[in-house]
Coordinates of C-alpha atoms and ligand atoms in Angstrom, one line a residue:
X1 CA 112.4 67.8 128.2
X2 CA 109.6 65.5 127.1
X3 CA 106.3 67.4 127.1
X4 CA 103.3 66.3 129.1
X5 CA 100.7 65.5 126.4
X6 CA 97.2 65.1 128.0
X7 CA 95.7 63.6 124.9
X8 CA 98.3 60.8 125.0
X9 CA 97.3 59.7 128.5
X10 CA 93.8 58.4 128.4
X11 CA 93.2 58.7 132.2
X12 CA 94.2 62.3 132.2
X13 CA 92.4 62.9 128.9
X14 CA 89.1 61.3 130.2
X15 CA 89.3 63.4 133.3
X16 CA 89.8 66.6 131.3
X17 CA 86.9 65.8 129.1
X18 CA 84.7 65.0 132.1
X19 CA 85.7 68.2 133.8
X20 CA 84.9 70.3 130.7
X21 CA 81.6 68.6 130.3
X22 CA 80.6 69.0 133.9
X23 CA 81.6 72.7 133.9
X24 CA 79.4 73.4 130.9
X25 CA 76.4 71.4 132.2
X26 CA 76.7 73.0 135.7
X27 CA 76.7 76.5 134.3
X28 CA 73.7 75.6 132.2
X29 CA 71.9 74.0 135.2
X30 CA 72.5 77.0 137.3
X31 CA 71.2 79.5 134.7
X32 CA 68.1 77.4 134.1
X33 CA 67.1 77.3 137.8
X34 CA 64.6 80.2 137.2
X35 CA 63.0 78.1 134.5
X36 CA 62.6 75.1 136.8
X37 CA 60.8 77.4 139.3
X38 CA 58.6 79.2 136.9
X39 CA 57.6 76.3 134.6
X40 CA 55.5 74.3 137.2
X41 CA 53.5 77.5 138.0
X42 CA 52.6 77.7 134.3
X43 CA 50.9 74.3 134.8
X44 CA 48.3 75.8 137.1
X45 CA 46.0 76.8 134.2
X46 CA 45.9 73.0 133.3
X47 CA 44.1 72.5 136.6
X48 CA 40.4 71.6 135.9
X49 CA 37.5 70.0 137.7
X50 CA 38.8 66.6 136.5
X51 CA 42.3 67.1 138.0
X52 CA 42.8 65.1 141.2
X53 CA 43.3 68.0 143.7
X54 CA 45.4 66.1 146.2
X55 CA 47.7 64.7 143.5
X56 CA 48.1 68.2 142.0
X57 CA 49.0 69.8 145.3
X58 CA 51.3 67.0 146.2
X59 CA 53.0 67.4 142.8
X60 CA 53.5 71.2 143.4
X61 CA 55.0 70.5 146.9
X62 CA 57.2 67.8 145.5
X63 CA 58.3 70.0 142.7
X64 CA 59.3 72.7 145.1
X65 CA 61.3 70.3 147.2
X66 CA 63.0 68.8 144.1
X67 CA 63.9 72.3 142.8
X68 CA 65.5 73.1 146.2
X69 CA 67.3 69.8 146.3
X70 CA 68.6 70.4 142.8
X71 CA 69.9 73.8 143.8
X72 CA 71.7 72.3 146.8
X73 CA 73.2 69.5 144.7
X74 CA 74.6 72.0 142.2
X75 CA 76.3 73.8 145.1
X76 CA 77.7 70.5 146.5
X77 CA 79.0 69.5 143.0
X78 CA 80.8 72.9 142.7
X79 CA 82.6 72.4 145.9
X80 CA 83.6 68.7 145.3
X81 CA 86.5 67.4 143.2
X82 CA 85.3 63.8 142.8
X83 CA 84.2 63.8 139.1
X84 CA 82.3 60.4 139.1
X85 CA 80.5 61.4 142.2
X86 CA 79.7 64.8 140.8
X87 CA 78.2 63.2 137.6
X88 CA 76.0 61.0 139.7
X89 CA 74.7 64.0 141.7
X90 CA 74.1 66.0 138.6
X91 CA 72.2 63.1 137.0
X92 CA 70.1 62.8 140.1
X93 CA 69.5 66.6 140.1
X94 CA 68.3 66.8 136.5
X95 CA 66.6 63.4 136.5
X96 CA 64.5 64.1 139.6
X97 CA 63.0 67.2 138.0
X98 CA 62.1 65.5 134.8
X99 CA 60.7 62.5 136.8
X100 CA 58.2 64.9 138.3
X101 CA 57.4 66.3 134.9
X102 CA 56.9 62.7 133.7
X103 CA 54.4 62.1 136.6
X104 CA 52.6 65.2 135.3
X105 CA 51.1 63.0 132.6
X106 CA 49.1 61.2 135.2
X107 CA 47.9 64.4 136.9
X108 CA 47.3 67.0 134.1
X109 CA 46.3 64.9 131.1
X110 CA 42.8 63.5 130.8
X111 CA 43.0 60.8 128.1
X112 CA 39.7 61.7 126.6
X113 CA 40.5 65.4 126.5
X114 CA 42.7 66.2 123.4
X115 CA 43.3 69.8 124.6
X116 CA 45.0 68.8 127.9
X117 CA 46.9 66.0 126.0
X118 CA 48.1 68.5 123.4
X119 CA 49.0 71.2 125.9
X120 CA 51.1 68.8 128.1
X121 CA 52.7 67.3 124.9
X122 CA 53.9 70.9 124.0
X123 CA 55.3 71.4 127.6
X124 CA 57.2 68.1 127.3
X125 CA 58.6 68.9 123.9
X126 CA 59.8 72.2 125.2
X127 CA 61.5 70.4 128.1
X128 CA 63.0 68.0 125.6
X129 CA 64.4 70.9 123.6
X130 CA 65.8 72.6 126.8
X131 CA 67.5 69.3 127.8
X132 CA 69.1 68.9 124.4
X133 CA 70.7 72.4 124.6
X134 CA 72.0 71.9 128.1
X135 CA 72.9 68.3 128.5
X136 CA 73.7 66.9 125.1
X137 CA 77.4 67.2 125.7
X138 CA 77.2 64.1 127.9
X139 CA 75.1 61.3 126.6
X140 CA 74.5 59.7 130.0
X141 CA 73.3 62.9 131.7
X142 CA 71.1 63.6 128.7
X143 CA 69.5 60.2 129.1
X144 CA 69.1 60.8 132.9
X145 CA 67.3 64.0 131.9
X146 CA 65.1 62.7 129.1
X147 CA 64.3 59.1 130.0
X148 CA 62.2 59.8 133.2
X149 CA 60.1 62.3 131.2
X150 CA 59.6 60.2 128.1
X151 CA 59.5 56.8 129.9
X152 CA 56.6 57.9 132.1
X153 CA 54.9 59.3 128.9
X154 CA 55.3 55.8 127.3
X155 CA 53.7 54.1 130.4
X156 CA 50.9 56.7 130.3
X157 CA 50.3 56.0 126.6
X158 CA 50.3 52.3 127.2
X159 CA 47.8 52.5 130.0
X160 CA 45.5 54.8 128.0
X161 CA 46.0 53.4 124.5
X162 CA 42.3 53.3 123.7
X163 CA 41.7 57.0 124.3
X164 CA 44.9 58.5 123.0
X165 CA 45.3 60.6 119.8
X166 CA 47.8 58.3 118.1
X167 CA 49.3 60.6 115.4
X168 CA 50.4 63.0 118.2
X169 CA 51.8 60.2 120.3
X170 CA 53.6 58.8 117.3
X171 CA 55.1 62.2 116.5
X172 CA 56.2 62.6 120.1
X173 CA 57.9 59.2 120.0
X174 CA 59.7 60.1 116.8
X175 CA 60.9 63.3 118.5
X176 CA 62.1 61.3 121.5
X177 CA 64.0 58.9 119.2
X178 CA 65.6 61.8 117.2
X179 CA 66.5 63.6 120.4
X180 CA 68.3 60.5 121.7
X181 CA 70.1 60.0 118.5
X182 CA 71.1 63.7 118.2
X183 CA 72.2 63.7 121.8
X184 CA 74.4 60.7 121.2
X185 CA 76.0 62.1 118.0
X186 CA 76.4 65.6 119.5
X187 CA 78.1 64.1 122.6
X188 CA 80.6 62.2 120.4
X189 CA 81.3 65.2 118.1
X190 CA 81.8 67.4 121.1
X191 CA 84.3 65.0 122.5
X192 CA 86.1 64.9 119.2
X193 CA 86.3 68.7 118.9
X194 CA 87.5 69.0 122.5
X195 CA 90.2 66.4 121.9
X196 CA 91.3 68.5 118.8
X197 CA 91.4 71.6 121.0
X198 CA 93.5 69.7 123.6
X199 CA 95.9 68.6 120.9
X200 CA 96.2 72.1 119.5
X201 CA 96.9 73.4 123.0
X202 CA 99.5 70.8 123.5
X203 CA 101.1 71.6 120.1
X204 CA 101.0 75.3 120.9
X205 CA 102.7 74.7 124.2
X206 CA 105.3 72.5 122.5
X207 CA 105.9 75.2 119.9
X208 CA 106.3 77.9 122.6
X209 CA 108.8 75.7 124.5
X210 CA 110.7 74.9 121.3
X211 CA 110.7 78.5 120.2
X212 CA 112.0 79.7 123.6
X213 CA 114.7 76.9 123.5
X214 CA 115.8 78.0 120.0
X215 CA 115.9 81.7 121.1
X216 CA 118.0 80.7 124.2
X217 CA 120.3 78.6 122.0
X218 CA 120.7 81.5 119.6
X219 CA 121.5 83.9 122.4
X220 CA 124.0 81.4 123.8
X221 CA 125.6 81.0 120.4
X222 CA 125.8 84.8 119.9
X223 CA 127.3 85.2 123.4
X224 CA 129.8 82.5 122.8
X225 CA 130.8 84.0 119.4
X226 CA 131.1 87.5 120.9
X227 CA 133.2 86.3 123.9
X228 CA 135.4 83.9 122.0
X229 CA 136.2 86.3 119.3
X230 CA 136.7 89.2 121.8
X231 CA 139.4 87.2 123.6
X232 CA 141.1 86.1 120.5
X233 CA 141.1 89.4 118.8
X234 CA 143.6 91.0 121.2
X235 CA 146.6 88.8 120.3
X236 CA 145.4 88.8 116.6
X237 CA 145.7 92.6 116.6
X238 CA 149.3 92.4 117.8
X239 CA 150.2 89.7 115.3
X240 CA 148.7 91.8 112.5
X241 CA 150.8 94.8 113.5
X242 CA 154.0 92.8 113.8
X243 CA 153.5 91.2 110.5
X244 CA 153.1 94.6 108.8
X245 CA 156.3 95.8 110.5
X246 CA 158.4 93.0 109.0
X247 CA 160.5 94.3 106.1
X248 CA 160.2 91.3 103.9
X249 CA 162.1 92.8 101.0
X250 CA 165.4 91.8 102.6
X251 CA 164.4 88.2 103.5
X252 CA 166.0 85.2 101.9
X253 CA 163.9 83.4 99.3
X254 CA 162.9 80.6 101.7
X255 CA 162.1 83.0 104.6
X256 CA 160.2 85.3 102.2
X257 CA 158.0 82.4 101.0
X258 CA 157.3 81.3 104.6
X259 CA 156.6 84.9 105.5
X260 CA 154.1 85.2 102.6
X261 CA 152.4 82.0 103.7
X262 CA 152.1 83.2 107.3
X263 CA 150.7 86.5 106.0
X264 CA 148.1 84.6 103.9
X265 CA 147.0 82.5 106.8
X266 CA 146.8 85.5 109.0
X267 CA 144.7 87.2 106.4
X268 CA 142.3 84.2 106.3
X269 CA 142.1 84.4 110.1
X270 CA 141.4 88.1 109.9
X271 CA 138.6 87.4 107.5
X272 CA 137.1 84.8 109.9
X273 CA 137.3 87.3 112.8
X274 CA 135.6 89.9 110.7
X275 CA 132.9 87.5 109.8
X276 CA 132.3 86.7 113.4
X277 CA 132.3 90.4 114.2
X278 CA 129.6 90.9 111.4
X279 CA 127.5 88.1 113.0
X280 CA 127.7 89.6 116.5
X281 CA 126.8 93.0 115.1
X282 CA 123.8 91.6 113.3
X283 CA 122.8 89.7 116.5
X284 CA 122.8 92.9 118.5
X285 CA 119.9 94.5 116.6
X286 CA 121.9 96.6 114.3
X287 CA 119.6 99.1 112.5
X288 CA 120.4 100.3 109.0
X289 CA 121.4 103.9 108.7
X290 CA 120.2 106.2 105.9
X291 CA 122.8 108.5 104.4
X292 CA 124.0 109.6 100.9
X293 CA 126.9 107.9 99.3
X294 CA 128.6 107.9 95.9
X295 CA 128.2 104.6 94.0
X296 CA 131.3 105.4 92.0
X297 CA 133.5 105.8 95.0
X298 CA 132.2 102.6 96.6
X299 CA 132.9 100.7 93.3
X300 CA 136.4 102.1 93.2
X301 CA 137.0 101.0 96.8
X302 CA 135.8 97.5 96.0
X303 CA 137.9 97.4 92.8
X304 CA 140.9 98.4 94.8
X305 CA 140.4 95.8 97.5
X306 CA 139.7 92.9 95.3
X307 CA 142.1 93.7 92.4
X308 CA 145.1 91.9 93.9
X309 CA 143.2 88.8 94.8
X310 CA 141.8 88.6 91.3
X311 CA 145.2 89.2 89.8
X312 CA 146.7 86.4 91.9
X313 CA 144.1 84.0 90.6
X314 CA 144.3 85.3 87.1
X315 CA 140.6 86.4 87.1
X316 CA 139.1 89.4 85.4
X317 CA 137.0 91.8 87.5
X318 CA 134.5 94.1 85.7
X319 CA 132.1 96.6 87.2
X320 CA 129.2 98.0 85.1
X321 CA 127.5 101.0 86.7
X322 CA 126.4 104.5 86.2
X323 CA 127.8 106.7 88.9
X324 CA 125.1 108.2 91.1
X325 CA 124.3 109.3 94.6
X326 CA 122.5 106.6 96.6
X327 CA 120.3 107.1 99.6
X328 CA 120.7 104.2 102.0
X329 CA 123.2 102.3 104.2
X330 CA 126.6 102.3 102.5
X331 CA 128.3 100.0 105.0
X332 CA 125.6 97.3 104.7
X333 CA 125.6 97.6 100.9
X334 CA 129.4 97.3 100.9
X335 CA 129.3 94.3 103.3
X336 CA 126.9 92.4 101.0
X337 CA 129.1 93.2 98.0
X338 CA 132.3 92.2 99.8
X339 CA 130.8 88.8 100.9
X340 CA 129.5 88.1 97.4
X341 CA 132.7 89.2 95.7
X342 CA 135.0 87.2 98.0
X343 CA 132.8 84.1 97.4
X344 CA 132.8 84.7 93.6
X345 CA 136.6 84.9 93.6
X346 CA 137.0 82.0 96.0
X347 CA 134.8 79.7 94.0
X348 CA 136.1 80.7 90.5
X349 CA 139.3 79.4 88.9
X350 CA 139.1 81.1 85.6
X351 CA 137.1 83.7 83.7
X352 CA 135.8 87.1 84.9
X353 CA 133.7 88.3 87.8
X354 CA 131.0 90.8 86.7
X355 CA 129.5 93.2 89.2
X356 CA 126.5 95.0 87.7
X357 CA 124.7 97.9 89.2
X358 CA 121.2 98.9 88.0
X359 CA 118.8 101.7 88.6
X360 CA 115.5 99.8 88.8
X361 CA 112.7 102.4 88.8
X362 CA 114.6 104.6 91.1
X363 CA 116.0 101.8 93.4
X364 CA 119.5 100.3 93.5
X365 CA 119.8 96.7 92.4
X366 CA 123.1 94.9 91.8
X367 CA 124.4 91.5 90.9
X368 CA 127.6 89.6 91.3
X369 CA 128.2 87.0 88.5
X370 CA 131.1 84.5 88.3
X371 CA 132.2 81.8 86.0
X372 CA 133.1 79.4 88.8
X373 CA 132.3 75.9 90.0
X374 CA 128.5 76.7 90.4
X375 CA 126.1 75.4 93.0
X376 CA 124.3 72.0 92.7
X377 CA 120.5 72.4 92.7
X378 CA 120.2 70.3 95.9
X379 CA 122.4 72.9 97.8
X380 CA 120.5 76.0 96.6
X381 CA 118.1 76.0 99.5
X382 CA 120.9 75.4 102.0
X383 CA 123.7 77.8 101.1
X384 CA 122.1 80.6 103.1
X385 CA 122.1 78.6 106.3
X386 CA 124.7 79.4 109.0
X387 CA 127.8 77.3 108.8
X388 CA 126.7 75.5 105.6
X389 CA 129.4 74.7 103.1
X390 CA 128.6 72.7 100.0
X391 CA 130.6 69.5 99.5
X392 CA 130.7 70.4 95.8
X393 CA 133.0 73.4 96.5
X394 CA 135.0 71.6 99.3
X395 CA 138.3 72.1 97.4
X396 CA 137.8 75.9 97.4
X397 CA 136.8 76.3 101.1
X398 CA 138.6 78.6 103.4
X399 CA 135.6 80.3 105.1
X400 CA 133.3 79.5 108.0
X401 CA 130.2 79.0 106.0
X402 CA 128.8 82.3 107.3
X403 CA 129.2 84.7 104.3
X404 CA 125.9 84.1 102.6
X405 CA 124.0 83.9 105.9
X406 CA 125.3 87.3 106.7
X407 CA 124.2 88.5 103.2
X408 CA 120.7 87.2 103.6
X409 CA 120.4 88.7 107.1
X410 CA 121.5 92.1 105.9
X411 CA 119.2 91.9 102.9
X412 CA 116.3 91.1 105.3
X413 CA 117.3 94.0 107.6
X414 CA 117.3 96.5 104.8
X415 CA 114.0 95.2 103.4
X416 CA 115.6 93.9 100.1
X417 CA 115.4 90.7 98.2
X418 CA 118.1 88.2 97.2
X419 CA 118.0 85.7 94.3
X420 CA 120.5 83.2 93.0
X421 CA 120.9 81.3 89.8
X422 CA 123.6 78.9 89.2
X423 CA 124.8 76.1 86.9
X424 CA 127.3 73.5 88.0
X425 CA 130.6 74.0 86.1
X426 CA 129.4 77.3 84.5
X427 CA 129.0 79.8 87.4
X428 CA 126.6 81.6 89.7
X429 CA 124.8 84.9 89.7
X430 CA 123.6 86.5 93.0
X431 CA 121.2 89.4 92.5
X432 CA 120.2 91.8 95.2
X433 CA 117.3 94.2 95.1
X434 CA 117.5 97.0 97.6
X435 CA 115.0 99.7 98.6
X436 CA 117.8 102.3 98.4
X437 CA 117.0 105.3 96.3
X438 CA 119.2 106.3 93.3
X439 CA 119.0 110.0 93.8
X440 CA 120.8 111.4 90.8
X441 CA 123.1 110.2 88.1
X442 CA 126.5 111.8 87.9
X443 CA 127.6 112.8 84.4
X444 CA 131.0 111.2 84.3
X445 CA 131.6 107.8 85.9
X446 CA 135.3 108.2 85.6
X447 CA 135.1 111.3 87.8
X448 CA 135.1 109.0 90.8
X449 CA 138.0 109.3 93.2
X450 CA 140.1 106.3 93.9
X451 CA 140.4 105.3 97.5
X452 CA 141.3 102.3 99.6
X453 CA 138.4 100.3 100.8
X454 CA 138.3 100.4 104.6
X455 CA 135.6 99.5 107.0
X456 CA 135.3 103.1 108.1
X457 CA 135.3 104.5 104.6
X458 CA 133.3 107.7 104.2
X459 CA 132.6 108.0 100.5
X460 CA 131.2 111.5 100.9
X461 CA 134.3 112.9 102.6
X462 CA 136.9 111.3 100.3
X463 CA 138.5 114.6 99.4
X464 CA 139.3 115.2 103.0
X465 CA 141.1 111.9 103.3
X466 CA 143.1 112.5 100.1
X467 CA 144.2 115.9 101.4
X468 CA 145.0 114.4 104.8
X469 CA 148.0 112.7 103.2
X470 CA 149.7 116.1 102.9
X471 CA 149.7 116.7 106.6
X472 CA 153.3 116.4 108.0
X473 CA 153.4 113.2 110.1
X474 CA 156.2 114.6 112.4
X475 CA 153.9 117.4 113.5
X476 CA 151.2 115.0 114.7
X477 CA 151.3 113.9 118.4
X478 CA 149.5 110.6 118.9
X479 CA 148.7 109.6 122.5
X480 CA 148.5 105.8 122.9
X481 CA 146.8 104.1 125.9
X482 CA 147.0 100.3 125.8
X483 CA 147.4 97.8 128.6
X484 CA 148.5 94.9 126.5
X485 CA 152.3 95.1 126.5
X486 CA 152.9 93.5 123.1
X487 CA 150.2 95.5 121.4
X488 CA 151.4 98.7 123.0
X489 CA 154.9 98.0 121.8
X490 CA 153.6 97.3 118.3
X491 CA 151.8 100.6 118.2
X492 CA 154.7 102.5 119.5
X493 CA 157.2 100.9 117.1
X494 CA 155.0 101.3 114.1
X495 CA 154.0 104.9 114.6
X496 CA 157.5 106.0 115.7
X497 CA 159.0 104.3 112.6
X498 CA 156.4 106.0 110.4
X499 CA 157.6 109.4 111.7
X500 CA 154.9 110.4 114.1
X501 CA 155.4 112.0 117.6
X502 CA 154.2 109.2 119.8
X503 CA 153.3 109.6 123.4
X504 CA 152.8 106.5 125.6
X505 CA 150.2 107.3 128.2
X506 CA 150.0 105.2 131.4
X507 CA 146.8 103.4 132.0
X508 CA 147.2 103.2 135.8
X509 CA 145.1 106.0 137.3
X510 CA 147.8 107.4 139.7
X511 CA 150.6 107.3 137.1
X512 CA 148.2 108.8 134.5
X513 CA 147.4 111.8 136.7
X514 CA 151.1 112.4 137.5
X515 CA 151.8 112.1 133.8
X516 CA 149.3 114.8 132.9
X517 CA 151.7 117.5 134.3
X518 CA 154.2 117.2 131.4
X519 CA 152.1 115.7 128.6
X520 CA 152.5 117.5 125.3
X521 CA 149.4 118.8 123.4
X522 CA 148.0 115.8 121.5
X523 CA 146.5 115.7 118.0
X524 CA 144.9 112.3 118.4
X525 CA 144.3 109.7 121.1
X526 CA 144.3 106.0 120.3
X527 CA 143.1 103.9 123.2
X528 CA 142.0 100.5 124.2
X529 CA 138.6 100.2 125.9
X530 CA 139.0 97.9 128.9
X531 CA 142.0 99.2 130.8
X532 CA 141.5 97.8 134.3
X533 CA 139.6 99.9 136.8
X534 CA 138.9 102.8 134.4
X535 CA 138.1 102.5 130.7
X536 CA 139.3 104.2 127.6
X537 CA 136.4 106.7 127.7
X538 CA 137.6 108.0 131.1
X539 CA 141.2 108.6 130.0
X540 CA 140.1 110.2 126.7
X541 CA 137.6 112.5 128.4
X542 CA 140.2 113.5 131.1
X543 CA 142.7 114.3 128.5
X544 CA 140.2 116.4 126.6
X545 CA 139.3 118.3 129.7
X546 CA 142.9 118.8 130.5
X547 CA 143.6 120.5 127.2
X548 CA 140.1 122.0 127.0
X549 CA 139.8 120.7 123.5
X550 CA 137.7 118.0 121.8
X551 CA 140.8 116.0 120.7
X552 CA 139.9 113.5 118.0
X553 CA 140.0 110.1 119.6
X554 CA 139.4 106.5 118.7
X555 CA 139.0 103.3 120.7
X556 CA 140.3 100.1 119.1
X557 CA 138.4 97.3 120.7
X558 CA 137.1 93.8 120.3
X559 CA 133.9 94.8 122.2
X560 CA 130.9 94.8 120.0
X561 CA 128.2 95.3 122.6
X562 CA 125.5 97.8 121.3
X563 CA 125.4 99.6 124.7
X564 CA 129.2 100.4 124.5
X565 CA 129.0 101.4 120.8
X566 CA 126.2 103.8 121.8
X567 CA 128.3 105.2 124.6
X568 CA 131.3 105.8 122.3
X569 CA 129.0 107.7 120.0
X570 CA 127.7 109.9 122.9
X571 CA 131.2 110.9 123.8
X572 CA 132.1 111.6 120.2
X573 CA 134.7 108.8 120.3
X574 CA 135.3 106.8 117.1
X575 CA 135.5 103.0 117.3
X576 CA 137.6 100.5 115.3
X577 CA 137.2 96.8 115.8
X578 CA 140.1 94.4 116.3
X579 CA 141.6 92.8 114.3
X580 CA 142.3 95.8 112.0
X581 CA 145.3 96.5 109.8
X582 CA 147.7 99.1 111.3
X583 CA 147.6 101.0 108.0
X584 CA 143.9 101.3 108.4
X585 CA 144.4 102.8 111.8
X586 CA 147.0 105.2 110.5
X587 CA 144.8 106.3 107.6
X588 CA 141.9 106.8 110.0
X589 CA 144.1 109.0 112.2
X590 CA 145.2 111.1 109.2
X591 CA 141.7 111.5 108.1
X592 CA 140.4 112.5 111.5
X593 CA 143.3 114.9 112.4
X594 CA 143.0 116.6 109.0
X595 CA 139.2 117.1 109.2
X596 CA 139.5 118.6 112.7
X597 CA 142.1 121.2 111.5
Ligands
ADP601 P1 131.8 80.1 102.9 O1 132.1 80.7 101.6 O2 132.6 80.7 104.0 O3 131.9 78.6 102.9 P2 129.2 81.1 102.5 O4 128.0 81.2 103.4 O5 129.7 82.3 101.9 O6 130.3 80.3 103.3 O7 128.7 80.1 101.3 C1 128.1 78.9 101.7 C2 128.4 77.9 100.6 O8 127.7 78.3 99.4 C3 129.8 77.8 100.2 O9 130.5 76.8 101.0 C4 129.8 77.3 98.8 O10 129.6 75.9 98.7 C5 128.5 77.9 98.2 N1 128.8 79.2 97.4 C6 128.6 80.4 97.9 N2 128.9 81.3 96.9 C7 129.3 80.6 95.8 C8 129.7 80.9 94.5 N3 129.8 82.1 94.0 N4 130.0 79.8 93.7 C9 129.9 78.6 94.1 N5 129.5 78.2 95.3 C10 129.2 79.2 96.2

């Protein structure tokens, strides 16, 4: 929407200037009313035997009338909105008072008496000064104020030129000239500064409008991403599970190659969904957590997750680190590393990716360095922008252009710093400084346990997860509540085939309550969140009450709203986001059921 710019429309601008001037002068005229009443009384001592009595008295009476008229005019001006008319009235008000003071030359000054001349001259200079302070903002009003006073003085001097003390008169005229000049210059510079103020106000207004528009656009974008990815994740989740269930070992060569291509494309799609999920989490005011985690275990997870990819591309992957306990947010640290590592692998065709962890005066810093295609200097300032993908690396693209923007947002969130150096054709190095504390170094880096890298990985409780694998699957009863038919079938098929006792729980309220009569004791509940009239929390809590046991439970959802996440936490219900590998869900179930034993 084009903005109304007052400075750009001269009519409007002139009116604004006139209003501002009038406001200032009216305030001044009002506050100086007392002075206009008191000042004529101070002239009484000037009365002498030579003063024409009738003229003097008439002057006093006239002055009283003019002061009253001036007061009345100020009131009229305040009430009226006609600017030109108001200026005329104000000029009459201020000019009529100074006209009477100008007439004072003919009443109070005796040309041959230097004392009376000097005294009246001082009074007039004071009035001149008062006028400069109050009416200089408008050149015409200032003239209306000053000209009657000084004009009549000039006439008086001309009529009495033989008796007058010329040096004083000359000084007075110089003061008059300077006052006029200063009045003119001040009026112009006031207009300039007012115009600047108007421009600033307009720019500020424009900035506010644009800022609000960009906030609104950002919210709309986040909502769109959240909604679109929410709806698409449901079928993606089913596709993931069915793909995992295909036993590709017995496929013919051609089918097997097609299957692998499908799996690769699905994995790219999963990556994109997870990126969108990261973005919507970051948009929903995610706050970093502070916990302790083992650097060695995190490195092992990363090594485990990226090893295959590196091997496929014939790349080396080397980690340099001294194992230690870190105080900070493990998930955000891992997210940064995962994004940098997948970029490094994606944009490198040969060589080795080096990931280096350092203890920088008690704080954790790390870098990811590759020997890939590098980033042209012209792109360096753009690569952290959302959806930016450099033309230089076009042949390697399979992302959305969001990875680095997520990195930079997380780095800002944790209060860290990010730097990048790169040379085209030689490689790139991304360095991250974190405020996370390195608490203590562990003696043997090789003592780290090897684990799979999963989004819910808890590096501190790794031993629990390892031991969980020993729990007999056939003794575990998993309750499944899912309203999407294909997804429910996929869960049932997968867990039954894997040897678990699986219990399909109805998600319609009446059927659910009837079902409660013969339901076996569950070890874990896996539920969707949105299930029609009631949600997953309701079914999980009802089952927990039925068995009078805090059965470990997990909601697998595409919902990322912070309010819902907070609600799951309150009910001690874990949450996994779609799309997620079925093996990840299984491992999570094993971990949770074991730790609750
Ligand atoms: P994406 O990788 O999905 O395109 P990113 O935000 O992660 O999006 O990266 C933005 C752009 O920065 C990429 O398109 C690529 O041109 C460039 N880039 C990022 N990391 C590297 C790297 N390690 N080597 C070369 N170019 C990179």
